Amino acid sequence: MNAPLTRWQAGDGAAPRHVAVIMDGNGRWAKKRGLPRTFGHSSGARQVRALVEHCADLGISHVTLFAFSSENWKRPADEVSSLMSLFVLYLEKEIRDMNLNGVRLKVIGDASRFDARLQKLIADAQSQTAGNTRITLTVAANYGGRWDMLEAVRRWQAAHPQRPVSELSEADIATYLSMADAPDPDLLIRTGGESRVSNFLLWQLAYAELYFTDVLWPDFSVQELDKALAWYADKDRRFGAVTQSVAS
Ligand code: IPE
Ligand code: IPE
Ligand code: MG
């Protein structure tokens, strides 16, 4: 097994500042073992800490994890409620160590649908970790990219009731999106074998490199993360322009 990457080792490539992850495949991981789907979710949740730590060690400043989509309410009620309990447990258990490790926690998504206890835990966790600067961990919960864009436009309009929508710019929308204070993701990782974005950060992923792997989320180790980062390091990010070598 290769030793994990230490500081960013990317040849000439710039380090990703922001890595976003669609953590998919928990249910299939459990099914393969004859276990209920919820075992997959709890095993998946246990992976998070080591991966965030590894990103922080590499100098990646933002990690964003898709934990629950605005469409995941369509799942059976017992699965939804065990995902909510897991989120509560995660917040209760991890905040102390996040503070020790310099992790700032942010939660994006429509929290209004969560019960009062979870809403309070989210608010407390964010305020208790707000001063940490080593890495920002954003958890997307009841999040949808379309919801985010619609909210941004609505919030812009509420803040500028006199301005006609013809004056609304891309920069205005970006200011009101839920990830407004983060750079756009450089790298999106999706585990679990599907090659789709499933309504994650639609606006912000415009120029992300998209890495899809069959590895199921509970099996996504630090070594697997290093593979994704090595793949990213080889990319020629043109942003619509031409690189020097192509131009000449
Ligand atoms: C991802 O794993 C976790 C959530 C969507 C909450 P899944 O639960 O989607 O696992 P699969 O895709 O059914 O294997
Ligand atoms: C995406 O996974 C959402 C999360 C990982 C939280 P899903 O399992 O919900 O996505 P689909 O249904 O396969 O598109
Ligand atoms: Mg899935």
mmCIF file with all atom_site columns, C-alpha atoms and ligand atoms in Angstrom, residues 22-25 28 66-69 72 75 140 190 194 196-198, ligand 2:
data_model
loop_
_atom_site.group_PDB
_atom_site.id
_atom_site.type_symbol
_atom_site.label_atom_id
_atom_site.label_alt_id
_atom_site.label_comp_id
_atom_site.label_asym_id
_atom_site.label_entity_id
_atom_site.label_seq_id
_atom_site.pdbx_PDB_ins_code
_atom_site.Cartn_x
_atom_site.Cartn_y
_atom_site.Cartn_z
_atom_site.occupancy
_atom_site.B_iso_or_equiv
_atom_site.pdbx_formal_charge
_atom_site.auth_seq_id
_atom_site.auth_comp_id
_atom_site.auth_asym_id
_atom_site.auth_atom_id
_atom_site.pdbx_PDB_model_num
ATOM   1  C CA . ILE A 1 22  ? -21.061 12.945 -2.904  1.00 0.00 ? 22  ILE A CA 1
ATOM   2  C CA . MET A 1 23  ? -20.840 10.166 -0.330  1.00 0.00 ? 23  MET A CA 1
ATOM   3  C CA . ASP A 1 24  ? -22.819 7.464  -2.115  1.00 0.00 ? 24  ASP A CA 1
ATOM   4  C CA . GLY A 1 25  ? -23.038 3.694  -1.778  1.00 0.00 ? 25  GLY A CA 1
ATOM   5  C CA . ARG A 1 28  ? -25.215 -1.190 -1.190  1.00 0.00 ? 28  ARG A CA 1
ATOM   6  C CA . PHE A 1 66  ? -23.302 15.790 0.620   1.00 0.00 ? 66  PHE A CA 1
ATOM   7  C CA . ALA A 1 67  ? -24.982 14.054 3.566   1.00 0.00 ? 67  ALA A CA 1
ATOM   8  C CA . PHE A 1 68  ? -28.696 14.334 2.754   1.00 0.00 ? 68  PHE A CA 1
ATOM   9  C CA . SER A 1 69  ? -30.311 15.689 -0.386  1.00 0.00 ? 69  SER A CA 1
ATOM   10 C CA . ASN A 1 72  ? -33.743 11.927 0.155   1.00 0.00 ? 72  ASN A CA 1
ATOM   11 C CA . ARG A 1 75  ? -36.812 7.265  1.295   1.00 0.00 ? 75  ARG A CA 1
ATOM   12 C CA . ALA A 1 140 ? -24.920 19.673 2.992   1.00 0.00 ? 140 ALA A CA 1
ATOM   13 C CA . ARG A 1 190 ? -18.606 10.777 -6.199  1.00 0.00 ? 190 ARG A CA 1
ATOM   14 C CA . GLU A 1 194 ? -22.986 6.528  -10.418 1.00 0.00 ? 194 GLU A CA 1
ATOM   15 C CA . ARG A 1 196 ? -24.336 12.001 -11.851 1.00 0.00 ? 196 ARG A CA 1
ATOM   16 C CA . VAL A 1 197 ? -24.486 15.123 -9.753  1.00 0.00 ? 197 VAL A CA 1
ATOM   17 C CA . SER A 1 198 ? -27.893 14.419 -8.113  1.00 0.00 ? 198 SER A CA 1
HETATM 18 C C1 . IPE B 2 .   ? -26.860 11.619 -3.523  1.00 0.00 ? 2   IPE B C1 1
HETATM 19 O O1 . IPE B 2 .   ? -27.039 10.235 -3.406  1.00 0.00 ? 2   IPE B O1 1
HETATM 20 C C2 . IPE B 2 .   ? -27.138 12.296 -2.221  1.00 0.00 ? 2   IPE B C2 1
HETATM 21 C C3 . IPE B 2 .   ? -26.195 12.025 -1.158  1.00 0.00 ? 2   IPE B C3 1
HETATM 22 C C4 . IPE B 2 .   ? -25.099 11.332 -1.226  1.00 0.00 ? 2   IPE B C4 1
HETATM 23 C C5 . IPE B 2 .   ? -26.531 12.620 0.095   1.00 0.00 ? 2   IPE B C5 1
HETATM 24 P P1 . IPE B 2 .   ? -28.415 9.524  -3.795  1.00 0.00 ? 2   IPE B P1 1
HETATM 25 O O2 . IPE B 2 .   ? -28.207 8.081  -3.558  1.00 0.00 ? 2   IPE B O2 1
HETATM 26 O O3 . IPE B 2 .   ? -29.547 10.174 -3.117  1.00 0.00 ? 2   IPE B O3 1
HETATM 27 O O4 . IPE B 2 .   ? -28.505 9.868  -5.360  1.00 0.00 ? 2   IPE B O4 1
HETATM 28 P P2 . IPE B 2 .   ? -29.316 9.143  -6.524  1.00 0.00 ? 2   IPE B P2 1
HETATM 29 O O5 . IPE B 2 .   ? -30.706 8.901  -6.028  1.00 0.00 ? 2   IPE B O5 1
HETATM 30 O O6 . IPE B 2 .   ? -28.610 7.860  -6.814  1.00 0.00 ? 2   IPE B O6 1
HETATM 31 O O7 . IPE B 2 .   ? -29.222 10.096 -7.675  1.00 0.00 ? 2   IPE B O7 1
#
